[in-house]
Short mmCIF file of C-alpha atoms in Angstrom, two decimals:
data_model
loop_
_atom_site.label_atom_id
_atom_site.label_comp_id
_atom_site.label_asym_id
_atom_site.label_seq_id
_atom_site.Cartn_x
_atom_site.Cartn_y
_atom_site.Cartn_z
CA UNK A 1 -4.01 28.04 -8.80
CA UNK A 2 -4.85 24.69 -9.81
CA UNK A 3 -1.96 21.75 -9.88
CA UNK A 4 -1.70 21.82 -13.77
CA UNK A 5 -1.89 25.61 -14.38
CA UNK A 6 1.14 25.74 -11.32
CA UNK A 7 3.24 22.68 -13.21
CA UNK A 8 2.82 25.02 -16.39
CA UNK A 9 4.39 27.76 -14.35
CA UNK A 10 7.13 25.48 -12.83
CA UNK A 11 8.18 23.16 -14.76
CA UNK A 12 8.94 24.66 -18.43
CA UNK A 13 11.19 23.06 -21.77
CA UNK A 14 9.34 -15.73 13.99
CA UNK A 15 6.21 -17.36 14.20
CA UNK A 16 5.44 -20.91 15.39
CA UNK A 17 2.16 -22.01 12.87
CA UNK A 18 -1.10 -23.21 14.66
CA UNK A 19 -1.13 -27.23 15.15
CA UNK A 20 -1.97 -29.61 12.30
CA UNK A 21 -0.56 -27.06 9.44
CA UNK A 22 0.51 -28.26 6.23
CA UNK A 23 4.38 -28.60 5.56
CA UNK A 24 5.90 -25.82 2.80
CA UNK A 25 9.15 -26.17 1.27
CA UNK A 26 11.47 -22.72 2.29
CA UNK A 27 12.59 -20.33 -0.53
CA UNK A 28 15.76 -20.65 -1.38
CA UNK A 29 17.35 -17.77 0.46
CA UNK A 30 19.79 -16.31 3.05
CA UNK A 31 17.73 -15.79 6.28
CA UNK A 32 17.65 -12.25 7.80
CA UNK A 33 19.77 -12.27 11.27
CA UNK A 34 16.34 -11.42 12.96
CA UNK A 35 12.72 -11.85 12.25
CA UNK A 36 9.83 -10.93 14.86
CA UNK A 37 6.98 -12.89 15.16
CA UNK A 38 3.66 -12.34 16.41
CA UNK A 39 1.10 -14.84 17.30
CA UNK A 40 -1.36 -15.88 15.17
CA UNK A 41 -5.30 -14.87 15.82
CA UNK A 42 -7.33 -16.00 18.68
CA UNK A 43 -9.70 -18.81 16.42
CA UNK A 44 -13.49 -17.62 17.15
CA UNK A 45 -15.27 -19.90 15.13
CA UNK A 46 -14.96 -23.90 14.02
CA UNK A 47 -11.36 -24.31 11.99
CA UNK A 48 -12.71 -25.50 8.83
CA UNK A 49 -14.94 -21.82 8.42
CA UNK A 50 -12.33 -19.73 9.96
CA UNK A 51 -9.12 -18.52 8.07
CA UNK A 52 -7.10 -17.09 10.80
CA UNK A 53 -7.47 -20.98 12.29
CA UNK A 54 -4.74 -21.57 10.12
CA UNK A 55 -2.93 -18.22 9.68
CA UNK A 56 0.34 -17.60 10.63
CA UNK A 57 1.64 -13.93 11.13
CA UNK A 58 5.38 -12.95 11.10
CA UNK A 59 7.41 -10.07 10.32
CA UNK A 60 9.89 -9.94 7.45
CA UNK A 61 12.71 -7.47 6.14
CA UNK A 62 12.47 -6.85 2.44
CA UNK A 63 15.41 -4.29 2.65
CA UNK A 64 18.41 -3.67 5.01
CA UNK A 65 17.08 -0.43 6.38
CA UNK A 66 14.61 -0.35 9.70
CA UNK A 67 11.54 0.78 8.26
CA UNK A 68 11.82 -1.20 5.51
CA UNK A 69 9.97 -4.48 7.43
CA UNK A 70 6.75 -5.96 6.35
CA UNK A 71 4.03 -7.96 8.66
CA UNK A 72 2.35 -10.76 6.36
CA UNK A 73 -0.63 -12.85 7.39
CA UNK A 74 -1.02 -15.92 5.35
CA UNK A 75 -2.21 -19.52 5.39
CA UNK A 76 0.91 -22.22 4.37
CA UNK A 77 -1.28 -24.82 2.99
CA UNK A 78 0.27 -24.07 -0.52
CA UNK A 79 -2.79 -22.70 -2.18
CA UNK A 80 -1.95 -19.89 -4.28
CA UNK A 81 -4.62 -16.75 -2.86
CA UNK A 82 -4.82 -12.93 -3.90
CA UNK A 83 -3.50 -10.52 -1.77
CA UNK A 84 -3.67 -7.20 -0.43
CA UNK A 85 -0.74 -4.81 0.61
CA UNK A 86 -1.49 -2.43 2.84
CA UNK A 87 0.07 0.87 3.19
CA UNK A 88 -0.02 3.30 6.27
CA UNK A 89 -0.42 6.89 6.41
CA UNK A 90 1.14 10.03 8.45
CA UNK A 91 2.69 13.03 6.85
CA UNK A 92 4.88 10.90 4.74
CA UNK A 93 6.97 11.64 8.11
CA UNK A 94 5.23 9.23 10.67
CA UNK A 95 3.09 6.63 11.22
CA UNK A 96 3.17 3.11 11.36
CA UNK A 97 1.80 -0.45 10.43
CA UNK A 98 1.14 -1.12 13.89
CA UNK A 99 -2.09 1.19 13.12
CA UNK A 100 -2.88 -1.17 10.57
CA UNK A 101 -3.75 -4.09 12.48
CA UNK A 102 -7.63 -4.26 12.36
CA UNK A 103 -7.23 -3.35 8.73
CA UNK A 104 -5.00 -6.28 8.07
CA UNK A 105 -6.52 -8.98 9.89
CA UNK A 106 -9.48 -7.96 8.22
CA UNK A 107 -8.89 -8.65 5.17
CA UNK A 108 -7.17 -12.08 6.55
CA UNK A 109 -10.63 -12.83 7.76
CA UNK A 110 -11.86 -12.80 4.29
CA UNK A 111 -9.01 -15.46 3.20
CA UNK A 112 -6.49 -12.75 1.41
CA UNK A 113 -2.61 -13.32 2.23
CA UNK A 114 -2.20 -9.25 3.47
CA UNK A 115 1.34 -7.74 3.57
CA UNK A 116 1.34 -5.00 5.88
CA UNK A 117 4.16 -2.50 4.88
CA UNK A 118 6.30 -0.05 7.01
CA UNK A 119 8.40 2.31 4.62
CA UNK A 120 11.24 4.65 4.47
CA UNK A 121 9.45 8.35 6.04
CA UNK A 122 10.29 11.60 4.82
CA UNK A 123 12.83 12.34 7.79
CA UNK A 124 14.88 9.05 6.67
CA UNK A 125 14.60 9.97 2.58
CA UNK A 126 13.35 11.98 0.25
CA UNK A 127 11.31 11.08 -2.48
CA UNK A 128 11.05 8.26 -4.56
CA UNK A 129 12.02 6.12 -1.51
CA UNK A 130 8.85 5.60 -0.39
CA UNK A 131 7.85 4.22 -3.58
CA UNK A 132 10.67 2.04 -4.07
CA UNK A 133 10.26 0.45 -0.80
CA UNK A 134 6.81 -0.30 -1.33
CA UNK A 135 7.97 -1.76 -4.85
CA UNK A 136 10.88 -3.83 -3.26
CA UNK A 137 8.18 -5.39 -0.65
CA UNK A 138 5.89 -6.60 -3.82
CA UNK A 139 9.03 -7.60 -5.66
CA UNK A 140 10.07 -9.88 -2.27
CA UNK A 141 6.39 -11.19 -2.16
CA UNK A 142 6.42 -12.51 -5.68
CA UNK A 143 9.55 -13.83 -5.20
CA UNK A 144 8.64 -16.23 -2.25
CA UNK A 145 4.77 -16.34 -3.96
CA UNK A 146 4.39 -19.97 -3.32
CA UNK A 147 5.92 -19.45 0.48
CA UNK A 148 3.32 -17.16 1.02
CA UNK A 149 0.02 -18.57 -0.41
CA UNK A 150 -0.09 -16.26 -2.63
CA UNK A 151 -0.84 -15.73 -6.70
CA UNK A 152 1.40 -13.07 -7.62
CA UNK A 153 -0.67 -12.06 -10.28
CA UNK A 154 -3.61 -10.98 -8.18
CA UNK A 155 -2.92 -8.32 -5.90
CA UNK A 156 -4.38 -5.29 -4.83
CA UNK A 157 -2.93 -2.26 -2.69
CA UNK A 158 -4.49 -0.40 -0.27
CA UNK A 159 -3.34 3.13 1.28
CA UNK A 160 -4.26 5.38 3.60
CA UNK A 161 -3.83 9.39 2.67
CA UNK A 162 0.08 9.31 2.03
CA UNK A 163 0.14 5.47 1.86
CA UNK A 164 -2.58 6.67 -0.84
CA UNK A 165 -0.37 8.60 -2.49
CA UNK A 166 2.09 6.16 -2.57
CA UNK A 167 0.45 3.19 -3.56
CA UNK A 168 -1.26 5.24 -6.72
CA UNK A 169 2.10 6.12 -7.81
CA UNK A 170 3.06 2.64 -7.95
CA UNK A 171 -0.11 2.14 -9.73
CA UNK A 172 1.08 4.80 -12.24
CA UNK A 173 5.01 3.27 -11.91
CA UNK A 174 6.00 3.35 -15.61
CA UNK A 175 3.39 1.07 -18.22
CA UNK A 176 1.73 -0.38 -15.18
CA UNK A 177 3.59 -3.25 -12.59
CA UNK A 178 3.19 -6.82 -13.09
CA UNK A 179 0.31 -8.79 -11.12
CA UNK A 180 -1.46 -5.43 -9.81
CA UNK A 181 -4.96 -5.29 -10.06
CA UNK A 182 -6.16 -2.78 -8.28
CA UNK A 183 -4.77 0.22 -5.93
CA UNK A 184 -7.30 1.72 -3.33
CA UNK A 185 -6.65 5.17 -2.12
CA UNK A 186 -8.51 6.64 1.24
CA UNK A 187 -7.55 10.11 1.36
CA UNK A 188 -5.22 10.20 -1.29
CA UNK A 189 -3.15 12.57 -1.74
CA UNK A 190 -2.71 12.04 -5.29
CA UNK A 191 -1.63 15.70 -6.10
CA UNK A 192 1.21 17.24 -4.07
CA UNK A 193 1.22 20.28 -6.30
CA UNK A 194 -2.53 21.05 -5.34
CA UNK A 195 -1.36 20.19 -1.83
CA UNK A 196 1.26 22.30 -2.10
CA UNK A 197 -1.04 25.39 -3.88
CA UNK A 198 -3.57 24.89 -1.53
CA UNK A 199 -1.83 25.36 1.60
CA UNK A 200 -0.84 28.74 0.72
CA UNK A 201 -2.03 31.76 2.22
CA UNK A 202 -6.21 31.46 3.68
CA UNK A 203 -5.44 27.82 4.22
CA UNK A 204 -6.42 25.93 7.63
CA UNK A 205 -4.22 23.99 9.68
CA UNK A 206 -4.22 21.09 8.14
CA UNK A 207 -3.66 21.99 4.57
CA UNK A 208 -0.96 23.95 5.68
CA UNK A 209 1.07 20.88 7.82
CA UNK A 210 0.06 19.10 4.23
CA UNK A 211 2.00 21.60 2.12
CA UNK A 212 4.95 21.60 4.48
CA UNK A 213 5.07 17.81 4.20
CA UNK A 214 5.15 17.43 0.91
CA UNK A 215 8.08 19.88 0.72
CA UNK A 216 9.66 17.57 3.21
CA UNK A 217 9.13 14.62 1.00
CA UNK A 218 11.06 16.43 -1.88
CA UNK A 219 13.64 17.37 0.07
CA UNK A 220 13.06 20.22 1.75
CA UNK A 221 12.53 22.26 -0.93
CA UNK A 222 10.12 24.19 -3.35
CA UNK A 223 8.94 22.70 -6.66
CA UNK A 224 11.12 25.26 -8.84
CA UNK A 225 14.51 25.00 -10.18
CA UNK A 226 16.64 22.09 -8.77
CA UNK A 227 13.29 20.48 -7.73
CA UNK A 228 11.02 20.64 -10.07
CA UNK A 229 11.96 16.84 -11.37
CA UNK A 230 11.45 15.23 -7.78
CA UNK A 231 7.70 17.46 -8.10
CA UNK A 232 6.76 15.94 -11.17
CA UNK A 233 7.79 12.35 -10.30
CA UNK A 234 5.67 12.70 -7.02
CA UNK A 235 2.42 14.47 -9.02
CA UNK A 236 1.03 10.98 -9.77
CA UNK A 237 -1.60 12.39 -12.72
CA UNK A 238 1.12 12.80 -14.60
CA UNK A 239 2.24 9.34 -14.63
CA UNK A 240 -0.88 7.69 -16.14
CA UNK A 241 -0.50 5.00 -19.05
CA UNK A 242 -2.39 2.19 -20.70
CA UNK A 243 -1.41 -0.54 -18.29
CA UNK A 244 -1.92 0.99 -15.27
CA UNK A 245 -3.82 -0.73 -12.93
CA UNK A 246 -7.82 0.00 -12.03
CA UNK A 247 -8.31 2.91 -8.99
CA UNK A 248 -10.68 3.33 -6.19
CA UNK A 249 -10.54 6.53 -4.60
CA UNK A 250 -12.65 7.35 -1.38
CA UNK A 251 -12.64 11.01 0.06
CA UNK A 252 -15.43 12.83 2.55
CA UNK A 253 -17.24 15.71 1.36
CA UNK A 254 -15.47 18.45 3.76
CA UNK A 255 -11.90 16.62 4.26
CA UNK A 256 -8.67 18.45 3.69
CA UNK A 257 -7.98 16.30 1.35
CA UNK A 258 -10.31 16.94 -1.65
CA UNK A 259 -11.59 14.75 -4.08
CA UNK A 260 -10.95 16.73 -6.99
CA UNK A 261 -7.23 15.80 -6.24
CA UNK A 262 -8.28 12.66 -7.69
CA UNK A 263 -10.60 13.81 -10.27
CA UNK A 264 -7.39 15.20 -11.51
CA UNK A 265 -6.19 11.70 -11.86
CA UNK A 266 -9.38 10.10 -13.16
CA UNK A 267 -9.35 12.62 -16.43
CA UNK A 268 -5.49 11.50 -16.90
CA UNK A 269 -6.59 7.86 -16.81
CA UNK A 270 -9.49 8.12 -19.02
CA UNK A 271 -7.20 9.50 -21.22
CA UNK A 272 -5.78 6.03 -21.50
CA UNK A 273 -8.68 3.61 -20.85
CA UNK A 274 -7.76 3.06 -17.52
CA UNK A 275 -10.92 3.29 -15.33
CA UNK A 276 -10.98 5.03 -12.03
CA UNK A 277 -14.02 5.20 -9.61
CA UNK A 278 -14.59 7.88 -6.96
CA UNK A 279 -16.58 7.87 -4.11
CA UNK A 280 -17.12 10.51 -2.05
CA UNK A 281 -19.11 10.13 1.61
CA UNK A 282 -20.79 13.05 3.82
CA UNK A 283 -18.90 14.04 6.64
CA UNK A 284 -15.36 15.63 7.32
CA UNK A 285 -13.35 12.21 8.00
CA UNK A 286 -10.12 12.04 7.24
CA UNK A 287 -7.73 8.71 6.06
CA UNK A 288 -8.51 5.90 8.73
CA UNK A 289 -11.49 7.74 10.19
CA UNK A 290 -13.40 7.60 6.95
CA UNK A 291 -12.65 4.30 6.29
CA UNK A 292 -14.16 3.00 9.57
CA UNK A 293 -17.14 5.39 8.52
CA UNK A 294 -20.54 2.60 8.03
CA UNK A 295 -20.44 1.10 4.42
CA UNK A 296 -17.52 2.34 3.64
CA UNK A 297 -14.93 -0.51 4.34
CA UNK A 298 -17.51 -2.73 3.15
CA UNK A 299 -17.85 -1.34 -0.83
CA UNK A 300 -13.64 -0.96 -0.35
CA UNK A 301 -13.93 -4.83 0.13
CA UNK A 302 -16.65 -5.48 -2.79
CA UNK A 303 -14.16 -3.33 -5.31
CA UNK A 304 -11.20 -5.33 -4.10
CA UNK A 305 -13.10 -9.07 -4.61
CA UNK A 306 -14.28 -7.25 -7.78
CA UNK A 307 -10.57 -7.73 -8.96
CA UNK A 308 -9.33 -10.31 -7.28
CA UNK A 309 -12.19 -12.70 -6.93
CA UNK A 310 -13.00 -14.44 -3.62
CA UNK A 311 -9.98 -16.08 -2.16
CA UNK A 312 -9.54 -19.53 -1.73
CA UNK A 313 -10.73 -20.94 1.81
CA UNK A 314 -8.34 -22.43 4.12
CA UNK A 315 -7.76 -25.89 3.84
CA UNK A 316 -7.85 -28.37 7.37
CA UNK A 317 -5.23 -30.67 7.73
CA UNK A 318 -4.85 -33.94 6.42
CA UNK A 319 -4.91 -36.58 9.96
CA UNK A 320 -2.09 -37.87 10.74
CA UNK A 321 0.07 -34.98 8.65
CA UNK A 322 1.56 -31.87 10.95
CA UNK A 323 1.69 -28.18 8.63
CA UNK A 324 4.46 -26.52 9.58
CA UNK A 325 5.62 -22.84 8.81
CA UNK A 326 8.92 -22.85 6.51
CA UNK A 327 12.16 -22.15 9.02
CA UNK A 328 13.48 -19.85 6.90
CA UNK A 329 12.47 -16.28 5.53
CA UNK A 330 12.99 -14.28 2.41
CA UNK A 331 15.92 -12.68 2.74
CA UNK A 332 16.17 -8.72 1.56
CA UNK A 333 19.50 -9.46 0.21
CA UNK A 334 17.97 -10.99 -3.18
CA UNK A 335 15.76 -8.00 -4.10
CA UNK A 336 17.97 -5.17 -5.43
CA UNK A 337 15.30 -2.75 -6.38
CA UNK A 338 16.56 0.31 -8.40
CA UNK A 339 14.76 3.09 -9.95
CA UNK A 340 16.10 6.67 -11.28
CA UNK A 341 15.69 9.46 -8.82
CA UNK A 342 12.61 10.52 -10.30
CA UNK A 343 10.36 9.09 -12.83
#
């Protein structure tokens, strides 16, 4: 039964900055009691060519919970650059941005400021959680924008199969979110009702863990009755408006995650002008796997400088003048992000 026909049925009525960097003033904000820091990237080529010469990599909370904790790469020279927010998959119950890390300092190495998200899982709360975290980390970001490097109005996100999920909801969050450009999806799994359908009986083993994870991210429970509101909120099709923002959606041919999930969104969005482009490579890859498959990063990276345009490069210091990270972070005490319990 496909995920429309079943909705029919069920839902009726701290980091020390390379020498030489450039000075930038602190936000105005109550420092967290503890902030990791990481050190920035070994430099492999000369300074002036190189942005992670002058990156600087720290962790930051953008909420008082533990998983709510963000690593951002960026360069404090106080040039405004796009940015890319990355979003990890697992179940919706696991996972981590630690498995992010080549993904991230990739897109560094093209000059983006990347925010590299850890969110609420399943286990810790249900559904919209996830999305609110991830919508509390972009609020934070845009805050501090000139902290970070970074244009608020020109960001992209990027997930990986849940983290897909999630970051096209977001893309789909009401009449579109301020500054968003873009959302990439790898795997998406855009459609927790055909999740949900498909992992019923003849299913393999992966479509059936899918199913039972997606009843874990409602809640534990079915998408009837009591439920049926927390379903719709997470069925991101049905969330598609005008100002959404553009999609790129990349599945493999034989995947367990299958790309008419998002051809289910695509016909919602052209519904509403809002263009969405679909690739889909040989091959049974899955999530991260696919995305390391050859060419595929690569055209992710064209789509994304397609929206955002190619990021400022780094800027060497002036002689004589030290660059200096700001001493003191964000604080997730100034974003109070809010939304109904399903939208």
């Amino acid at each position: 039964m496909g995920a429309l026909a079943l909705a029919a049925a069920l839902l009726t009525p701290a980091a020390v900055a390379p020498a030489g960097a450039a000075t930038v003033p602190p936000p105005s904000a109550t420092p967290t009691p503890t902030v990791t820091s990481t050190p920035a990237p070994t430099q492999s080529r000369p300074p002036a060519q190189d942005p992670l010469a002058f990156t600087v990599t720290r962790t930051f909370s953008y909420g008082p919970r533990a998983r709510q904790r963000m690593d951002v790469w960026w360069q404090p020279d106080g040039v405004r650059r796009p940015a890319v927010f990355v979003l990890h998959g697992g179940w919706w119950s696991g996972g981590d941005k630690k498995y992010m890390t080549a993904v991230t300092k990739s897109y560094a190495e093209l000059g983006y400021t990347v925010f590299n998200l850890n969110y609420r899982l399943s286990s810790d709360a249900a559904w919209p959680a996830q999305r609110s975290d991830t919508l509390a980390a972009i609020a934070l970001a845009r805050k501090h924008a000139d902290y970070f490097s970074f244009d608020p109005n020109r960001y992209v996100i990027v997930g990986f199969s849940a983290g897909g999920h999630i970051a096209t909801s977001v893309g789909t969050y009401k009449d579109g979110v301020p500054g968003l450009r873009g959302v990439v999806g790898i795997s998406p799994v855009v459609s927790p009702l055909t999740a949900y359908s498909d992992g019923d009986q003849g299913a393999d083993f992966d479509q059936r863990k899918l199913r039972q994870s997606a009843i874990a991210l409602a809640g534990g429970c079915l998408p009837t009755g009591r439920c049926a509101r927390v379903w719709s909120s997470m069925e991101v099709p049905w969330h598609a408006s005008a100002h959404d923002a553009p999609v790129l959606s990349v599945h493999s041919e034989e995947e367990f995650v299958p790309a008419y999930q998002s051809e289910l969104l695509k016909e919602q969005l052209a519904q509403v002008g809002v263009p969405m482009d679909i690739r889909v490579v040989p091959g049974f890859y899955h999530s991260s796997p696919l995305y390391r498959e050859p060419g595929v990063a690569q055209g992710v990276q064209e789509w994304i400088a397609g929206k955002l345009g190619t990021p400022t490069p780094a800027t060497p210091a002036t002689p004589g003048r030290s660059r200096s990270v700001a001493s003191e972070p964000p604080s997730p005490r100034e974003v109070a992000w809010r939304e109904p319990a399903a939208h």
